[in-house]
Structure formats: structure tokens, C-alpha cells
PDB file of C-alpha atoms in Angstrom:
ATOM      1  CA  UNK A  15     117.676  66.460 124.376  1.00  0.00           C
ATOM      2  CA  UNK A  16     116.764  63.337 122.389  1.00  0.00           C
ATOM      3  CA  UNK A  17     113.366  63.233 124.088  1.00  0.00           C
ATOM      4  CA  UNK A  18     112.808  66.906 123.281  1.00  0.00           C
ATOM      5  CA  UNK A  19     113.724  66.402 119.621  1.00  0.00           C
ATOM      6  CA  UNK A  20     111.478  63.343 119.437  1.00  0.00           C
ATOM      7  CA  UNK A  21     108.599  65.270 121.006  1.00  0.00           C
ATOM      8  CA  UNK A  22     109.056  68.128 118.547  1.00  0.00           C
ATOM      9  CA  UNK A  23     109.201  65.721 115.623  1.00  0.00           C
ATOM     10  CA  UNK A  24     106.056  63.912 116.728  1.00  0.00           C
ATOM     11  CA  UNK A  25     104.321  67.230 117.317  1.00  0.00           C
ATOM     12  CA  UNK A  26     105.185  68.369 113.800  1.00  0.00           C
ATOM     13  CA  UNK A  27     103.941  65.069 112.394  1.00  0.00           C
ATOM     14  CA  UNK A  28     100.655  65.440 114.279  1.00  0.00           C
ATOM     15  CA  UNK A  29     100.157  68.965 112.905  1.00  0.00           C
ATOM     16  CA  UNK A  30     100.874  67.751 109.373  1.00  0.00           C
ATOM     17  CA  UNK A  31      98.308  64.965 109.756  1.00  0.00           C
ATOM     18  CA  UNK A  32      95.721  67.408 111.109  1.00  0.00           C
ATOM     19  CA  UNK A  33      96.319  69.755 108.158  1.00  0.00           C
ATOM     20  CA  UNK A  34      95.974  66.849 105.723  1.00  0.00           C
ATOM     21  CA  UNK A  35      92.712  65.767 107.361  1.00  0.00           C
ATOM     22  CA  UNK A  36      91.395  69.347 107.248  1.00  0.00           C
ATOM     23  CA  UNK A  37      92.306  69.676 103.567  1.00  0.00           C
ATOM     24  CA  UNK A  38      90.508  66.421 102.801  1.00  0.00           C
ATOM     25  CA  UNK A  39      87.402  67.463 104.752  1.00  0.00           C
ATOM     26  CA  UNK A  40      87.203  70.869 103.058  1.00  0.00           C
ATOM     27  CA  UNK A  41      87.779  69.384  99.606  1.00  0.00           C
ATOM     28  CA  UNK A  42      84.841  67.033 100.225  1.00  0.00           C
ATOM     29  CA  UNK A  43      82.552  70.034 100.828  1.00  0.00           C
ATOM     30  CA  UNK A  44      83.633  71.980  97.754  1.00  0.00           C
ATOM     31  CA  UNK A  45      81.868  71.494  94.438  1.00  0.00           C
ATOM     32  CA  UNK A  46      84.044  69.913  91.737  1.00  0.00           C
ATOM     33  CA  UNK A  47      83.198  72.444  89.021  1.00  0.00           C
ATOM     34  CA  UNK A  48      85.115  72.658  85.711  1.00  0.00           C
ATOM     35  CA  UNK A  49      83.639  76.116  85.074  1.00  0.00           C
ATOM     36  CA  UNK A  50      82.455  78.706  87.586  1.00  0.00           C
ATOM     37  CA  UNK A  51      80.762  82.067  87.089  1.00  0.00           C
ATOM     38  CA  UNK A  52      79.829  84.692  89.639  1.00  0.00           C
ATOM     39  CA  UNK A  53      79.985  88.244  90.939  1.00  0.00           C
ATOM     40  CA  UNK A  54      82.659  89.815  93.131  1.00  0.00           C
ATOM     41  CA  UNK A  55      83.166  92.868  95.307  1.00  0.00           C
ATOM     42  CA  UNK A  56      86.723  93.767  96.229  1.00  0.00           C
ATOM     43  CA  UNK A  57      87.813  96.164  98.977  1.00  0.00           C
ATOM     44  CA  UNK A  58      91.484  97.066  99.140  1.00  0.00           C
ATOM     45  CA  UNK A  59      92.763  98.955 102.173  1.00  0.00           C
ATOM     46  CA  UNK A  60      96.193 100.508 101.667  1.00  0.00           C
ATOM     47  CA  UNK A  61      98.451 100.987 104.671  1.00  0.00           C
ATOM     48  CA  UNK A  62      98.325 104.628 105.756  1.00  0.00           C
ATOM     49  CA  UNK A  63      95.036 105.406 103.993  1.00  0.00           C
ATOM     50  CA  UNK A  64      91.635 105.452 105.706  1.00  0.00           C
ATOM     51  CA  UNK A  65      89.373 104.941 102.697  1.00  0.00           C
ATOM     52  CA  UNK A  66      89.296 101.543 101.006  1.00  0.00           C
ATOM     53  CA  UNK A  67      89.340 101.172  97.227  1.00  0.00           C
ATOM     54  CA  UNK A  68      86.151  99.366  96.195  1.00  0.00           C
ATOM     55  CA  UNK A  69      85.554  97.624  92.875  1.00  0.00           C
ATOM     56  CA  UNK A  70      83.024  95.081  91.634  1.00  0.00           C
ATOM     57  CA  UNK A  71      82.244  92.996  88.601  1.00  0.00           C
ATOM     58  CA  UNK A  72      81.989  89.397  87.449  1.00  0.00           C
ATOM     59  CA  UNK A  73      84.364  86.510  86.926  1.00  0.00           C
ATOM     60  CA  UNK A  74      84.714  83.310  84.941  1.00  0.00           C
ATOM     61  CA  UNK A  75      86.994  80.582  86.278  1.00  0.00           C
ATOM     62  CA  UNK A  76      87.523  77.822  83.709  1.00  0.00           C
ATOM     63  CA  UNK A  77      89.639  74.864  84.753  1.00  0.00           C
ATOM     64  CA  UNK A  78      92.675  74.237  82.511  1.00  0.00           C
ATOM     65  CA  UNK A  79      91.955  77.474  80.628  1.00  0.00           C
ATOM     66  CA  UNK A  80      92.167  80.403  83.018  1.00  0.00           C
ATOM     67  CA  UNK A  81      90.421  83.238  84.800  1.00  0.00           C
ATOM     68  CA  UNK A  82      88.532  86.212  83.369  1.00  0.00           C
ATOM     69  CA  UNK A  83      88.183  89.005  85.950  1.00  0.00           C
ATOM     70  CA  UNK A  84      85.846  91.692  84.555  1.00  0.00           C
ATOM     71  CA  UNK A  85      85.725  94.848  86.680  1.00  0.00           C
ATOM     72  CA  UNK A  86      82.637  96.936  85.874  1.00  0.00           C
ATOM     73  CA  UNK A  87      82.823  99.617  88.568  1.00  0.00           C
ATOM     74  CA  UNK A  88      84.316 102.120  89.222  1.00  0.00           C
ATOM     75  CA  UNK A  89      85.633 101.681  85.652  1.00  0.00           C
ATOM     76  CA  UNK A  90      85.445  98.960  83.015  1.00  0.00           C
ATOM     77  CA  UNK A  91      88.495  96.718  82.631  1.00  0.00           C
ATOM     78  CA  UNK A  92      89.230  93.050  82.085  1.00  0.00           C
ATOM     79  CA  UNK A  93      92.049  90.900  83.390  1.00  0.00           C
ATOM     80  CA  UNK A  94      92.556  87.501  81.745  1.00  0.00           C
ATOM     81  CA  UNK A  95      94.961  85.026  83.316  1.00  0.00           C
ATOM     82  CA  UNK A  96      96.093  81.807  81.663  1.00  0.00           C
ATOM     83  CA  UNK A  97      99.038  79.443  82.084  1.00  0.00           C
ATOM     84  CA  UNK A  98     100.753  81.455  79.363  1.00  0.00           C
ATOM     85  CA  UNK A  99     100.460  84.889  80.960  1.00  0.00           C
ATOM     86  CA  UNK A 100      98.257  87.861  81.751  1.00  0.00           C
ATOM     87  CA  UNK A 101      96.275  90.146  79.451  1.00  0.00           C
ATOM     88  CA  UNK A 102      94.802  93.385  80.804  1.00  0.00           C
ATOM     89  CA  UNK A 103      92.358  95.392  78.689  1.00  0.00           C
ATOM     90  CA  UNK A 104      90.910  98.812  79.412  1.00  0.00           C
ATOM     91  CA  UNK A 105      89.216 100.729  76.637  1.00  0.00           C
ATOM     92  CA  UNK A 106      91.454 100.577  73.576  1.00  0.00           C
ATOM     93  CA  UNK A 107      94.561  99.739  75.601  1.00  0.00           C
ATOM     94  CA  UNK A 108      95.771  96.146  75.992  1.00  0.00           C
ATOM     95  CA  UNK A 109      98.788  95.033  78.020  1.00  0.00           C
ATOM     96  CA  UNK A 110     100.190  91.503  77.816  1.00  0.00           C
ATOM     97  CA  UNK A 111     102.739  89.771  80.038  1.00  0.00           C
ATOM     98  CA  UNK A 112     104.314  86.462  78.977  1.00  0.00           C
ATOM     99  CA  UNK A 113     104.778  83.864  81.732  1.00  0.00           C
ATOM    100  CA  UNK A 114     107.921  82.587  79.981  1.00  0.00           C
ATOM    101  CA  UNK A 115     109.544  86.004  80.373  1.00  0.00           C
ATOM    102  CA  UNK A 116     108.119  86.625  83.855  1.00  0.00           C
ATOM    103  CA  UNK A 117     108.647  83.382  85.862  1.00  0.00           C
ATOM    104  CA  UNK A 118     106.821  84.779  88.889  1.00  0.00           C
ATOM    105  CA  UNK A 119     103.596  84.985  86.884  1.00  0.00           C
ATOM    106  CA  UNK A 120     103.237  81.214  86.748  1.00  0.00           C
ATOM    107  CA  UNK A 121     103.401  80.925  90.533  1.00  0.00           C
ATOM    108  CA  UNK A 122     101.010  83.863  90.970  1.00  0.00           C
ATOM    109  CA  UNK A 123      98.545  82.335  88.515  1.00  0.00           C
ATOM    110  CA  UNK A 124      98.691  78.922  90.202  1.00  0.00           C
ATOM    111  CA  UNK A 125      98.020  80.437  93.625  1.00  0.00           C
ATOM    112  CA  UNK A 126      95.192  82.629  92.346  1.00  0.00           C
ATOM    113  CA  UNK A 127      93.497  79.706  90.594  1.00  0.00           C
ATOM    114  CA  UNK A 128      93.859  77.612  93.748  1.00  0.00           C
ATOM    115  CA  UNK A 129      92.384  80.342  95.970  1.00  0.00           C
ATOM    116  CA  UNK A 130      89.362  80.991  93.760  1.00  0.00           C
ATOM    117  CA  UNK A 131      88.600  77.332  93.123  1.00  0.00           C
ATOM    118  CA  UNK A 132      89.426  76.179  96.651  1.00  0.00           C
ATOM    119  CA  UNK A 133      92.141  73.789  95.468  1.00  0.00           C
ATOM    120  CA  UNK A 134      93.292  72.872  98.970  1.00  0.00           C
ATOM    121  CA  UNK A 135      95.721  70.190  97.798  1.00  0.00           C
ATOM    122  CA  UNK A 136      97.722  72.745  95.811  1.00  0.00           C
ATOM    123  CA  UNK A 137      97.510  75.326  98.597  1.00  0.00           C
ATOM    124  CA  UNK A 138      98.839  72.768 101.089  1.00  0.00           C
ATOM    125  CA  UNK A 139     102.054  72.538  99.054  1.00  0.00           C
ATOM    126  CA  UNK A 140     102.922  76.214  99.640  1.00  0.00           C
ATOM    127  CA  UNK A 141     101.118  77.182 102.849  1.00  0.00           C
ATOM    128  CA  UNK A 142     100.791  76.026 106.426  1.00  0.00           C
ATOM    129  CA  UNK A 143      97.078  75.411 106.900  1.00  0.00           C
ATOM    130  CA  UNK A 144      94.771  75.765 109.877  1.00  0.00           C
ATOM    131  CA  UNK A 145      91.017  76.087 110.087  1.00  0.00           C
ATOM    132  CA  UNK A 146      87.793  74.326 110.856  1.00  0.00           C
ATOM    133  CA  UNK A 147      84.533  73.025 109.481  1.00  0.00           C
ATOM    134  CA  UNK A 148      81.475  75.183 110.172  1.00  0.00           C
ATOM    135  CA  UNK A 149      78.043  73.606 110.477  1.00  0.00           C
ATOM    136  CA  UNK A 150      76.916  71.007 107.980  1.00  0.00           C
ATOM    137  CA  UNK A 151      78.399  72.643 104.858  1.00  0.00           C
ATOM    138  CA  UNK A 152      80.705  75.556 105.746  1.00  0.00           C
ATOM    139  CA  UNK A 153      84.444  75.805 106.356  1.00  0.00           C
ATOM    140  CA  UNK A 154      87.139  78.331 107.272  1.00  0.00           C
ATOM    141  CA  UNK A 155      90.795  78.177 106.311  1.00  0.00           C
ATOM    142  CA  UNK A 156      93.843  80.240 107.281  1.00  0.00           C
ATOM    143  CA  UNK A 157      97.026  80.049 105.243  1.00  0.00           C
ATOM    144  CA  UNK A 158     100.531  81.073 106.315  1.00  0.00           C
ATOM    145  CA  UNK A 159     102.988  80.978 103.399  1.00  0.00           C
ATOM    146  CA  UNK A 160     105.946  78.597 103.582  1.00  0.00           C
ATOM    147  CA  UNK A 161     107.214  79.298 100.063  1.00  0.00           C
ATOM    148  CA  UNK A 162     110.035  81.881 100.147  1.00  0.00           C
ATOM    149  CA  UNK A 163     108.641  83.897  97.234  1.00  0.00           C
ATOM    150  CA  UNK A 164     105.154  84.031  98.756  1.00  0.00           C
ATOM    151  CA  UNK A 165     106.492  84.924 102.205  1.00  0.00           C
ATOM    152  CA  UNK A 166     107.891  88.148 100.747  1.00  0.00           C
ATOM    153  CA  UNK A 167     104.402  89.186  99.606  1.00  0.00           C
ATOM    154  CA  UNK A 168     101.799  87.693 101.950  1.00  0.00           C
ATOM    155  CA  UNK A 169     101.588  87.656 105.721  1.00  0.00           C
ATOM    156  CA  UNK A 170      98.448  85.519 105.759  1.00  0.00           C
ATOM    157  CA  UNK A 171      95.443  84.536 103.654  1.00  0.00           C
ATOM    158  CA  UNK A 172      92.012  83.599 104.984  1.00  0.00           C
ATOM    159  CA  UNK A 173      89.274  81.817 103.046  1.00  0.00           C
ATOM    160  CA  UNK A 174      85.762  80.732 103.920  1.00  0.00           C
ATOM    161  CA  UNK A 175      82.856  79.222 102.060  1.00  0.00           C
ATOM    162  CA  UNK A 176      80.722  76.150 101.549  1.00  0.00           C
ATOM    163  CA  UNK A 177      80.256  74.507  98.130  1.00  0.00           C
ATOM    164  CA  UNK A 178      82.119  77.490  96.668  1.00  0.00           C
ATOM    165  CA  UNK A 179      84.658  79.962  98.032  1.00  0.00           C
ATOM    166  CA  UNK A 180      82.683  82.920  99.411  1.00  0.00           C
ATOM    167  CA  UNK A 181      85.295  85.187 101.012  1.00  0.00           C
ATOM    168  CA  UNK A 182      89.031  85.732 100.616  1.00  0.00           C
ATOM    169  CA  UNK A 183      91.088  88.049 102.820  1.00  0.00           C
ATOM    170  CA  UNK A 184      94.716  88.721 101.951  1.00  0.00           C
ATOM    171  CA  UNK A 185      97.097  90.513 104.309  1.00  0.00           C
ATOM    172  CA  UNK A 186     100.304  91.703 102.657  1.00  0.00           C
ATOM    173  CA  UNK A 187     103.632  92.096 104.399  1.00  0.00           C
ATOM    174  CA  UNK A 188     103.444  95.869 103.814  1.00  0.00           C
ATOM    175  CA  UNK A 189     100.168  96.120 105.751  1.00  0.00           C
ATOM    176  CA  UNK A 190      97.770  96.312 102.791  1.00  0.00           C
ATOM    177  CA  UNK A 191      94.535  94.317 103.151  1.00  0.00           C
ATOM    178  CA  UNK A 192      92.387  92.959 100.330  1.00  0.00           C
ATOM    179  CA  UNK A 193      88.932  91.498 101.002  1.00  0.00           C
ATOM    180  CA  UNK A 194      86.997  89.814  98.185  1.00  0.00           C
ATOM    181  CA  UNK A 195      83.410  88.615  98.539  1.00  0.00           C
ATOM    182  CA  UNK A 196      81.884  86.341  95.919  1.00  0.00           C
ATOM    183  CA  UNK A 197      78.158  86.044  95.239  1.00  0.00           C
ATOM    184  CA  UNK A 198      75.820  84.330  92.783  1.00  0.00           C
ATOM    185  CA  UNK A 199      78.510  81.731  92.098  1.00  0.00           C
ATOM    186  CA  UNK A 200      77.282  78.897  89.911  1.00  0.00           C
ATOM    187  CA  UNK A 201      78.523  76.103  87.677  1.00  0.00           C
ATOM    188  CA  UNK A 202      78.242  76.901  83.959  1.00  0.00           C
ATOM    189  CA  UNK A 203      76.873  77.675  81.483  1.00  0.00           C
ATOM    190  CA  UNK A 204      79.562  76.743  78.992  1.00  0.00           C
ATOM    191  CA  UNK A 205      81.970  79.387  77.728  1.00  0.00           C
ATOM    192  CA  UNK A 206      80.734  81.460  74.802  1.00  0.00           C
ATOM    193  CA  UNK A 207      82.725  81.670  71.538  1.00  0.00           C
ATOM    194  CA  UNK A 208      83.905  85.159  72.564  1.00  0.00           C
ATOM    195  CA  UNK A 209      85.089  83.872  75.946  1.00  0.00           C
ATOM    196  CA  UNK A 210      86.914  80.986  74.283  1.00  0.00           C
ATOM    197  CA  UNK A 211      88.651  83.507  72.013  1.00  0.00           C
ATOM    198  CA  UNK A 212      89.659  85.684  74.981  1.00  0.00           C
ATOM    199  CA  UNK A 213      91.441  82.750  76.606  1.00  0.00           C
ATOM    200  CA  UNK A 214      93.095  81.746  73.327  1.00  0.00           C
ATOM    201  CA  UNK A 215      94.469  85.223  72.491  1.00  0.00           C
TER     202      UNK A 215
END
């Protein structure tokens, strides 16, 4: 029994070391960008429905400030996430949620920022990681949640990319699938006065 326990312990240690090495290798391939802009296309497949819901638009990910997710089709809306909460605007309607009153928002925001920016060190704190390097620049990563709150929502998350995250696939516990593809991702230019105001509001 002691030998079995020792073998299991050593096996777990080996897996942890492999995950740490993978995280380090992927982080080395990702661009360290304080501000990212790009386009996205999102396809959400709901369990029990054949047709996926498709939306597209552009995003701004600004380190230490937040995320602006601007959906342009099929309808115009904007979702702004900061450490303080979420603001959703559509037409003349604006909905705000305060992270202080909704504790789960802070965790959701942290995970979303980490996924979009490829912050593997933060992801490693809440997910079991597996994956591989692809070619000279690419990488693939699969995440299985270890955090109790995340386990209730996600079954698995898959990411792939090179200097930037290019694809994210989220599988929910209820069977829903969300696939997001990013394109034309680039560093900068700096946030405009209007964008600064959006994050400050």
C-alpha cells in the first residue's frame, strides 16, 4: 500500500511539473501586450437545438482596465467588463452589475481576462492543464476546472493560438458549446478618450 501511495504521489508530482513546464513554454510564445484589439466571431450551440447562434464584432482588451466586447451583428450591443463590474449597453438601455454585490462576477471577470489574454499562470491556479506546442510558434491547451464554482459551469475549455489567442471553445456542464474565433488581433493603438471613459463609467 505504501508503495502504491508513493507511486501515486510521484505520478501526481510529475503531472504537476509537466503542466508547469507547458504553461511556461506557452507563455514564452504569447505576446506580452498591455492592450489588444481585434475581431471576433462567436458560435453558440445550445443543447437540444440544431442551429447555432452566430454573432460577430470587435473587442478591446486593456490590461488593468478591462474588456470591451462590441457585438455588431446580428444586433448592436456592447459589454464592458472591469474589476468593478459589468456594464451592458444596447440602444438606449444600459444595465450595470456591481462586483461588490455579485461576488461571482470577480471570478468570472478574472477567468475571462485570463482566457482572452492567454494568462496561463492564472489559469493554472483554477484548472488542470494539458496540451502541446505546435510547430515553431503555435500551441494548444485544454483546461479542466478544479475550482468548485467553475466545475458547476464548465466541463472543459480549449484554447489555441500563437502570439495571440486565436480560438476558444467552451463546453458547459449542460451541454451548451461556445466557439470563439479571433482575427486581426494586434497590439494598440492606445485607447481613445471615449474608450477611457467607457472603462471609467
